[in-house]
mmCIF file of C-alpha atoms and ligand atoms in Angstrom:
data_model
loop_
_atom_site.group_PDB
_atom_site.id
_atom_site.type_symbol
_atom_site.label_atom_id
_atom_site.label_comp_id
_atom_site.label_asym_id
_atom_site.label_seq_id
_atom_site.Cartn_x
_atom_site.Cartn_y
_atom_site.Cartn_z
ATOM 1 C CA UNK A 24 -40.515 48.496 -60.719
ATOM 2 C CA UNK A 25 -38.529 46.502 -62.704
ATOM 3 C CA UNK A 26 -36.782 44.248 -60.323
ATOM 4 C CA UNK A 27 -36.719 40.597 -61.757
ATOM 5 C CA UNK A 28 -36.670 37.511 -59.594
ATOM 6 C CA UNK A 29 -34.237 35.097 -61.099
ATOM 7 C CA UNK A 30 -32.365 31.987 -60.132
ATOM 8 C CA UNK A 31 -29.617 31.170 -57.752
ATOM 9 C CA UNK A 32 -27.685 30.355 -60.656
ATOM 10 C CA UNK A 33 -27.908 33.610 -62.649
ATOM 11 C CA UNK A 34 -27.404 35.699 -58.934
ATOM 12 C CA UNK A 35 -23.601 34.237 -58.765
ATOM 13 C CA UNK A 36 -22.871 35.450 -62.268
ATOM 14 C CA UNK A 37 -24.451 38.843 -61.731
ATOM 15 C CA UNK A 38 -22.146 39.424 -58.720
ATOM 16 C CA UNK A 39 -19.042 37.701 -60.825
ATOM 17 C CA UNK A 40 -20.469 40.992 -63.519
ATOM 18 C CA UNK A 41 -20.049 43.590 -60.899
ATOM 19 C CA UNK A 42 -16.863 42.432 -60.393
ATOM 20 C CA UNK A 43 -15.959 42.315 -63.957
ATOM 21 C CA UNK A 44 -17.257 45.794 -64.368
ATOM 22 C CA UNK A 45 -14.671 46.453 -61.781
ATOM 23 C CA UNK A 46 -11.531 44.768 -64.130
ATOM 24 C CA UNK A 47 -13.032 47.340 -66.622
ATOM 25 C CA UNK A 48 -13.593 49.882 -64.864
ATOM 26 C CA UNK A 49 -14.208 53.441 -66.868
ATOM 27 C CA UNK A 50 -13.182 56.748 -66.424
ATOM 28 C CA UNK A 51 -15.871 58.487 -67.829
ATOM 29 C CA UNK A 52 -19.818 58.206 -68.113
ATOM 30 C CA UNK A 53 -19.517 55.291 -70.842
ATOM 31 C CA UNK A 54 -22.473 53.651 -72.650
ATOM 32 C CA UNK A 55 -23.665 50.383 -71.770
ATOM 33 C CA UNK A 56 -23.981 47.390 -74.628
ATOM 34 C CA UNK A 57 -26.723 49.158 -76.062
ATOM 35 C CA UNK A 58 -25.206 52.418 -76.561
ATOM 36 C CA UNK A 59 -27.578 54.419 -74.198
ATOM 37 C CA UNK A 60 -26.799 55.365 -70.667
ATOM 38 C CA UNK A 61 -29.895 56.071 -69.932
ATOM 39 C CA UNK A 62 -31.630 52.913 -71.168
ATOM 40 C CA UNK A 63 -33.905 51.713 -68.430
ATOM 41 C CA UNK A 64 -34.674 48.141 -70.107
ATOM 42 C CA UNK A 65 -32.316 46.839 -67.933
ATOM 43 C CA UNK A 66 -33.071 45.099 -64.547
ATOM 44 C CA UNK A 67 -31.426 44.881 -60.994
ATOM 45 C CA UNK A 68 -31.848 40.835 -60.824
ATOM 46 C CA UNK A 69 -31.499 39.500 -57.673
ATOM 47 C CA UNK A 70 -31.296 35.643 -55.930
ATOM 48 C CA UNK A 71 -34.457 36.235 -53.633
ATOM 49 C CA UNK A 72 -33.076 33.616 -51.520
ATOM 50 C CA UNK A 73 -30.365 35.628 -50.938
ATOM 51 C CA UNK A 74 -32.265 38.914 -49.957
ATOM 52 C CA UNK A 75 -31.938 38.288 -46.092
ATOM 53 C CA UNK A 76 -32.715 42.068 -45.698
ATOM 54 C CA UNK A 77 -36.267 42.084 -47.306
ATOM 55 C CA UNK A 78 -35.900 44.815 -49.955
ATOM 56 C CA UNK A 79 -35.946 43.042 -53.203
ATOM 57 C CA UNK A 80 -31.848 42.854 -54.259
ATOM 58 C CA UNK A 81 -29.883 39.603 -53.497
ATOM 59 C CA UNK A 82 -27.440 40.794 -50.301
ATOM 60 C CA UNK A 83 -24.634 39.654 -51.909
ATOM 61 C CA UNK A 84 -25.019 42.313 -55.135
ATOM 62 C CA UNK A 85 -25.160 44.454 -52.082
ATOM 63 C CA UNK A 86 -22.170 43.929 -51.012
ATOM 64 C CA UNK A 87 -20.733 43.631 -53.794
ATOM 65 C CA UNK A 88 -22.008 46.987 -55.467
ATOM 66 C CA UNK A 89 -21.697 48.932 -51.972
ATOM 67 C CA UNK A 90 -17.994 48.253 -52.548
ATOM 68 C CA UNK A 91 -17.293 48.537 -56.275
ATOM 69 C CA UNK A 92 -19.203 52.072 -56.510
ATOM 70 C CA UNK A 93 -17.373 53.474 -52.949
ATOM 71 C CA UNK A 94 -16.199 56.807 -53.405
ATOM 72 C CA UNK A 95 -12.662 57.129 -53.141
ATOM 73 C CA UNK A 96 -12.090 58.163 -49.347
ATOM 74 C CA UNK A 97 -9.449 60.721 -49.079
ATOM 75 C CA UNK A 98 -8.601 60.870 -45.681
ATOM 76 C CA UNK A 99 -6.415 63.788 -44.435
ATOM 77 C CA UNK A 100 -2.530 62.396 -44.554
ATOM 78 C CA UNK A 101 -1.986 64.115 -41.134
ATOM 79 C CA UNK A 102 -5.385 62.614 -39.656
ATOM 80 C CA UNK A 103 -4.538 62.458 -36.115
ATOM 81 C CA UNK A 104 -7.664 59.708 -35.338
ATOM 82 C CA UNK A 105 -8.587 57.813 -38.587
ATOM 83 C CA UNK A 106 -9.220 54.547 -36.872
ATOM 84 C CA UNK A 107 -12.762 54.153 -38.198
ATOM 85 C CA UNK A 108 -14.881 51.426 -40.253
ATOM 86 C CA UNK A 109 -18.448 51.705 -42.510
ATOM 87 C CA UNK A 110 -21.191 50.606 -41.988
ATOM 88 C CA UNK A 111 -23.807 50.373 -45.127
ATOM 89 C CA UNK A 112 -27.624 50.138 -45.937
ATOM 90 C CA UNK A 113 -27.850 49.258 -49.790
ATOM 91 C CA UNK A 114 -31.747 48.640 -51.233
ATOM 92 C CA UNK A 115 -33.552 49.869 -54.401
ATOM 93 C CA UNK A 116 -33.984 53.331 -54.678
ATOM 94 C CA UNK A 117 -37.251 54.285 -53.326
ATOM 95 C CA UNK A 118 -38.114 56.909 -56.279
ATOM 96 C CA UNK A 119 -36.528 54.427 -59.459
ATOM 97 C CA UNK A 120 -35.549 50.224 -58.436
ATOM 98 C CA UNK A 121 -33.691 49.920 -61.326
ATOM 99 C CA UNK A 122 -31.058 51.862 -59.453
ATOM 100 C CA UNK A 123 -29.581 51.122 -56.267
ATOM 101 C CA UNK A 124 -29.367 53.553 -53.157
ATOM 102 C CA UNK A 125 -26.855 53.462 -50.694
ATOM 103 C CA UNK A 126 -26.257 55.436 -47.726
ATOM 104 C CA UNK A 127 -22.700 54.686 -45.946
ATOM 105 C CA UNK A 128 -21.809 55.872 -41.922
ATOM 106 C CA UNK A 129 -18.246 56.145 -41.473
ATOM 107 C CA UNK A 130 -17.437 55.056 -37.949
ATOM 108 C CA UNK A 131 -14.458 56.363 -36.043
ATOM 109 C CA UNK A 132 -13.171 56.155 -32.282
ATOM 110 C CA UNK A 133 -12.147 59.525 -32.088
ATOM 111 C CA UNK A 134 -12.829 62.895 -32.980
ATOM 112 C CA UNK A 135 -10.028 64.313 -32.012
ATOM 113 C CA UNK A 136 -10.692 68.138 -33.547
ATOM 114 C CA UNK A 137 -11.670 70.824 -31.655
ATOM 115 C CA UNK A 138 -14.096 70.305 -29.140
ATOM 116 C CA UNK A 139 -13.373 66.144 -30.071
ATOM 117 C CA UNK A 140 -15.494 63.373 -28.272
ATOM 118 C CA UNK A 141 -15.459 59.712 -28.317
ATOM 119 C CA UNK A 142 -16.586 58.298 -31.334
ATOM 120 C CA UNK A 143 -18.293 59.892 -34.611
ATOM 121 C CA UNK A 144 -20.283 58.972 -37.103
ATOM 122 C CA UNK A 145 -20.265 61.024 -40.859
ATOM 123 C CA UNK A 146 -22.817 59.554 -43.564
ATOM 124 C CA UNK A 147 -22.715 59.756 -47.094
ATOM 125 C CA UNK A 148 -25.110 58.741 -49.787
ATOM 126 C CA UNK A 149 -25.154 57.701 -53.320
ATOM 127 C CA UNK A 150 -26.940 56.544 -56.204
ATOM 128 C CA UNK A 151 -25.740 53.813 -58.225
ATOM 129 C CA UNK A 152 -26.773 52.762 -61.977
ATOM 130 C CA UNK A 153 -25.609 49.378 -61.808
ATOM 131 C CA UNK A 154 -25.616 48.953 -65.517
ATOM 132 C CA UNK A 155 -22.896 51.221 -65.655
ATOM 133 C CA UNK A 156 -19.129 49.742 -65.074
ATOM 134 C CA UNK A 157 -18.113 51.174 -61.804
ATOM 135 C CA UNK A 158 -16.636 54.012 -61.035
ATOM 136 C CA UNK A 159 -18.994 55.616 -64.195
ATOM 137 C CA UNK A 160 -22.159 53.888 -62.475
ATOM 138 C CA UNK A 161 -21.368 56.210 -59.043
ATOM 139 C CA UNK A 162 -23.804 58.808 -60.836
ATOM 140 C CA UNK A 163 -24.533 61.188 -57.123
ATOM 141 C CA UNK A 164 -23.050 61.794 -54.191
ATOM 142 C CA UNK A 165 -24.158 63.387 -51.446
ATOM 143 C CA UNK A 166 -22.349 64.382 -48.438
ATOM 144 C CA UNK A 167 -23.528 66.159 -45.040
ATOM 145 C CA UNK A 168 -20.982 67.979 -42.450
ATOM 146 C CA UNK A 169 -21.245 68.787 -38.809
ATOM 147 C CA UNK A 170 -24.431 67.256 -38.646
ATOM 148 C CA UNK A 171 -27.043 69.449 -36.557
ATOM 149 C CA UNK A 172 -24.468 71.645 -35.649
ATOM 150 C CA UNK A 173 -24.191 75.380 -36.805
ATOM 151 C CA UNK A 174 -21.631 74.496 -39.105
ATOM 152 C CA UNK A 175 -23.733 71.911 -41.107
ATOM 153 C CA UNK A 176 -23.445 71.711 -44.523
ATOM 154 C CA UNK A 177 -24.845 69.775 -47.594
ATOM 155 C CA UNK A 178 -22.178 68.931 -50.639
ATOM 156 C CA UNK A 179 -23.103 67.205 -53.472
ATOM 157 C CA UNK A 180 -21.918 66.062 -56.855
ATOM 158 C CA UNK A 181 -22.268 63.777 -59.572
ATOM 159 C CA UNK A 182 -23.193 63.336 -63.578
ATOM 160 C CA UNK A 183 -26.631 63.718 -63.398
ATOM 161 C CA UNK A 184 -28.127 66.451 -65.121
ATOM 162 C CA UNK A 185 -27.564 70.171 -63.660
ATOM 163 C CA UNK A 186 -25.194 68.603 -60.824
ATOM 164 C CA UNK A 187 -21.839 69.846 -60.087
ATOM 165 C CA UNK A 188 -19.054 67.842 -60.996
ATOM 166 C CA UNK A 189 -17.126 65.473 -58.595
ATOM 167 C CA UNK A 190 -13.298 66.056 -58.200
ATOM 168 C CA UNK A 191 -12.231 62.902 -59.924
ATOM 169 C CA UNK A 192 -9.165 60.500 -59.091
ATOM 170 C CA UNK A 193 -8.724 58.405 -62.324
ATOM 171 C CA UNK A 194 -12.753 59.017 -62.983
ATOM 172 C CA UNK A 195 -13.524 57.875 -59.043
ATOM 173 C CA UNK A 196 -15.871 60.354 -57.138
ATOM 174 C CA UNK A 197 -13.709 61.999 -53.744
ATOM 175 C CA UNK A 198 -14.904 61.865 -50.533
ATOM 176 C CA UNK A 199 -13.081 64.240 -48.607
ATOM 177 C CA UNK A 200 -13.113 63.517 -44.610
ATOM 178 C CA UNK A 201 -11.314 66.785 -42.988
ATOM 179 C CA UNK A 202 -8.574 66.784 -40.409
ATOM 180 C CA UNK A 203 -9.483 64.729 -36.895
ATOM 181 C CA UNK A 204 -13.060 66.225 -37.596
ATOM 182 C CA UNK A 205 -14.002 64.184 -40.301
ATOM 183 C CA UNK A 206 -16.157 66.854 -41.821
ATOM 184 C CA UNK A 207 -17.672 64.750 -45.188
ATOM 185 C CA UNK A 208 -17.184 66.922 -48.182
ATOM 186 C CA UNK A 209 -17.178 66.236 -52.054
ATOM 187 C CA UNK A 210 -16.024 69.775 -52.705
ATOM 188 C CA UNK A 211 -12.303 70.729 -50.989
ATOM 189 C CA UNK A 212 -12.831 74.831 -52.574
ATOM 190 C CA UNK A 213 -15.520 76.413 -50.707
ATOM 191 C CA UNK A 214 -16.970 73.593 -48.611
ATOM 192 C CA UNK A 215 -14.057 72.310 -46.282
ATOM 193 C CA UNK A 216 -11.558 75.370 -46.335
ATOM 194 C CA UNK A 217 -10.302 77.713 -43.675
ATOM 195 C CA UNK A 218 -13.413 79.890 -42.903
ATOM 196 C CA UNK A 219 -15.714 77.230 -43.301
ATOM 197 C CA UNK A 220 -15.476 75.543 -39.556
ATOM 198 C CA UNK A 221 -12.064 75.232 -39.796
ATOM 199 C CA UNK A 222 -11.646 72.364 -41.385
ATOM 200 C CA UNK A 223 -8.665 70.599 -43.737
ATOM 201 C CA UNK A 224 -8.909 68.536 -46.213
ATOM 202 C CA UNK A 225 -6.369 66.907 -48.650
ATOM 203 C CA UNK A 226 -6.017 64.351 -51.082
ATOM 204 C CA UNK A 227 -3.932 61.421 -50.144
ATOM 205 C CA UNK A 228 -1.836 59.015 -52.562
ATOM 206 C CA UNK A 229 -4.292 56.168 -51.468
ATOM 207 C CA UNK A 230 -7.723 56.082 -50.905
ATOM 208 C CA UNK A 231 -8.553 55.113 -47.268
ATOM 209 C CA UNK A 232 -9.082 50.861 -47.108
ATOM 210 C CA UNK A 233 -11.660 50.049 -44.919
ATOM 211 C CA UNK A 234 -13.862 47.672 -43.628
ATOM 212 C CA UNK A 235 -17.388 47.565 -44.774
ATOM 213 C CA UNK A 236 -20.390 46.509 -43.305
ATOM 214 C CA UNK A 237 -24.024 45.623 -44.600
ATOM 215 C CA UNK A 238 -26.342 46.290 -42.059
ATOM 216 C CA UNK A 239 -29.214 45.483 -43.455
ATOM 217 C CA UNK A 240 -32.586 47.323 -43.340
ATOM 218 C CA UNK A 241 -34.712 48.808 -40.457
ATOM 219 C CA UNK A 242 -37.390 46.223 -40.546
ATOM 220 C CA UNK A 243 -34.842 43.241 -41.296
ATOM 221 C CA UNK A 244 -31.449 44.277 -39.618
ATOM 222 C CA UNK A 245 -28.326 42.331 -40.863
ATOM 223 C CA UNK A 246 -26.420 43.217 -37.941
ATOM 224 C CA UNK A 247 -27.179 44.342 -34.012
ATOM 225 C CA UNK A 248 -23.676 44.262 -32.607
ATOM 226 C CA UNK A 249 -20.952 46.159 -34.195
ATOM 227 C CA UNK A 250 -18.763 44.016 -32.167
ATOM 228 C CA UNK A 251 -19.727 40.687 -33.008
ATOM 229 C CA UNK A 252 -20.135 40.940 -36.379
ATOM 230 C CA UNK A 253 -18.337 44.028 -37.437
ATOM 231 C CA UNK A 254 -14.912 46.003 -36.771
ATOM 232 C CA UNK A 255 -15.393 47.507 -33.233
ATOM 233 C CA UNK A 256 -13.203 44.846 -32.055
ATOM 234 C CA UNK A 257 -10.232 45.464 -29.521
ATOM 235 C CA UNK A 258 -8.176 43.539 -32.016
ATOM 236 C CA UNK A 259 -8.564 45.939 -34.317
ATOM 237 C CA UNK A 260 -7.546 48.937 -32.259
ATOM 238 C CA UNK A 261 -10.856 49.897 -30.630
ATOM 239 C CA UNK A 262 -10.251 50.574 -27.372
ATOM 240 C CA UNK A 263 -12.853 52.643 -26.209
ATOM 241 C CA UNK A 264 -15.444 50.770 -24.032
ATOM 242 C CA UNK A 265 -18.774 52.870 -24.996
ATOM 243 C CA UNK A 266 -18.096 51.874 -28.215
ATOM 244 C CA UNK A 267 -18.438 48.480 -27.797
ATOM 245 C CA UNK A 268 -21.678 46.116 -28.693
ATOM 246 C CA UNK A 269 -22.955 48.842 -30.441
ATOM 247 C CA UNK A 270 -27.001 48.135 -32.231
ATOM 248 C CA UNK A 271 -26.568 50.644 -35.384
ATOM 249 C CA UNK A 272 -30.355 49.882 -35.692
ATOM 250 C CA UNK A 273 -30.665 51.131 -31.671
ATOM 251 C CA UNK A 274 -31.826 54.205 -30.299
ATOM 252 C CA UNK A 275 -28.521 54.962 -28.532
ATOM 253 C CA UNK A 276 -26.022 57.570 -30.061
ATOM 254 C CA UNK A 277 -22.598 56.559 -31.414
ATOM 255 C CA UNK A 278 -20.051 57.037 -28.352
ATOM 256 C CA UNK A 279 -20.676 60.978 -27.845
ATOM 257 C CA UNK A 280 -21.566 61.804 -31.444
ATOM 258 C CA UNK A 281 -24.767 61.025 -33.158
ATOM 259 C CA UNK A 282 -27.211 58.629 -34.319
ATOM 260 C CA UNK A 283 -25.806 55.591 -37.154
ATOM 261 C CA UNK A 284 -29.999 54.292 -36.962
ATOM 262 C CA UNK A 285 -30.032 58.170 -37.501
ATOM 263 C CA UNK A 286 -27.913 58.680 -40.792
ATOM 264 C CA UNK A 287 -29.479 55.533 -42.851
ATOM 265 C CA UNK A 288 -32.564 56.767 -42.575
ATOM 266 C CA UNK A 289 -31.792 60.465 -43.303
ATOM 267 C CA UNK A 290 -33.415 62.073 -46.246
ATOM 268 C CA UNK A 291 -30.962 64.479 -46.577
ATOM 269 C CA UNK A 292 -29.003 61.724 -47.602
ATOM 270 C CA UNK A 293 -30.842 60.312 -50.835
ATOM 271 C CA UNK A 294 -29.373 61.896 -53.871
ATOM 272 C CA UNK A 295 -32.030 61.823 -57.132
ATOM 273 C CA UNK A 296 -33.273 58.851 -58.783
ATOM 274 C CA UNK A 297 -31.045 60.048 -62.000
ATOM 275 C CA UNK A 298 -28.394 58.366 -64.064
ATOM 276 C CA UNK A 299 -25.203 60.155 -65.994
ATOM 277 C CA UNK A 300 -25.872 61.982 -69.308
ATOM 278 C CA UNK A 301 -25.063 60.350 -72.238
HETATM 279 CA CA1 LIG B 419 -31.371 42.567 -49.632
HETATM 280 CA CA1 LIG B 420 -30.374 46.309 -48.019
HETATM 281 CA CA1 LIG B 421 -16.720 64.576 -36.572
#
């Protein structure tokens, strides 16, 4: 464990660091000061009167590394039904706290694929070596399809050791969400192809900009109505009324789809406690 309490003070330049790491952003699995990437000297400091959330890290380097280390979200150009938002749980990981787990649920309205229902839910997860500029510090992904369905399926990718590689846009990890389905895929050959469920995927000019949404943690939720203090607002474009005041801590499903309390807490969804090469 090497999480160090430290003061207010220090918590406001950590966060200004993330987003400095951001400015300087690599491409590529680059050492940090030291000229290790896998030095583990380093700590995850956090403002513990900022930790609102109870897991040790200062909410605001939450939020602030749940955005910086976001895969890049390639939504399908022709996606029919992309109105959607994310909702996050960022904490230590549970096997290694000196990097940071995070599993996103990507909310739409609409699947609007075959056999299509009223809202869906697709998680992702990640680990993150926050002493690594971001995107190089996005060392796994993990991505699960068609969720307890017969067409599930697990991607993953990353720089750890003996991983796959991610497809890359200007060193980013992809996220590939399929046609109106959604389907979450890191790998566009075998995993989201015709033949594989049917699903399309493509890579778009942009990454998809979305708002994001820390949630907080099972025992100390951050948020218990997606509607008050998130995006499923009619203002927005949300229309559809069993959306509405949704708990993503509750025991209800998402519209017709599947559980958001469900995905951040899946296991299936907690890449390794590893970090890049060097
Ligand atoms: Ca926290
Ligand atoms: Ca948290
Ligand atoms: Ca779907």
């Amino acid at each position: 464990m090497r999480v160090t309490r430290a003061l207010a003070t220090s918590a406001r330049t950590r966060v200004a660091g993330v987003a400095l790491s951001l400015v300087l952003g690599s491409s590529a699995c680059r050492p940090i000061a030291d000229g290790r990437c896998t030095n583990r000297n380093h700590s995850v400091l956090f403002d513990a009167a900022g930790d609102h959330d109870g897991d040790g890290l200062d909410d605001a380097f939450e939020d602030a590394a749940a955005r910086v280390y976001l895969p890049f979200l390639a939504t399908h150009p022709e996606d029919a039904c992309a109105l959607s938002g994310v909702v996050f749980r960022a904490r230590p990981h549970p096997d290694d706290a000196a990097l940071v787990h995070i599993i996103y649920s990507r909310l739409y309205a609409l699947d609007c694929g075959l056999n299509g229902h009223v809202g869906d839910n697709e998680a992702f997860g990640v680990t993150v070596d926050p002493r690594l500029p971001p995107p190089a510090g996005l060392v796994a992904l993990v991505a699960v399809a068609h969720d307890n369905t017969p067409c599930e399926r697990t991607t993953t990718c990353g720089t750890c050791a003996g991983m796959p590689t991610c497809d890359l846009v200007d060193g980013q990890p992809v996220l590939y969400a399929s046609r109106d389905k959604h389907a979450s895929v890191v790998d566009i050959g075998s995993a989201c192809a015709l033949g594989s469920c049917f699903d399309s995927c493509a890579l778009p000019a942009q990454p998809a900009t979305l708002p994001l949404v820390n949630v907080g943690e099972p025992d100390a939720p951050l948020v218990r109505d997606l509607s008050v203090q998130g995006f499923i607002r009619a203002e927005l474009g949300w229309s559809e009324p069993a959306l509405m005041q949704v708990d993503p801590w509750g025991a209800a499903i998402f519209g017709d789809a599947g559980s958001i309390a469900g995905d951040l807490d899946d296991p299936t969804l907690l890449p390794p406690a590893c970090t890049c090469e060097p």
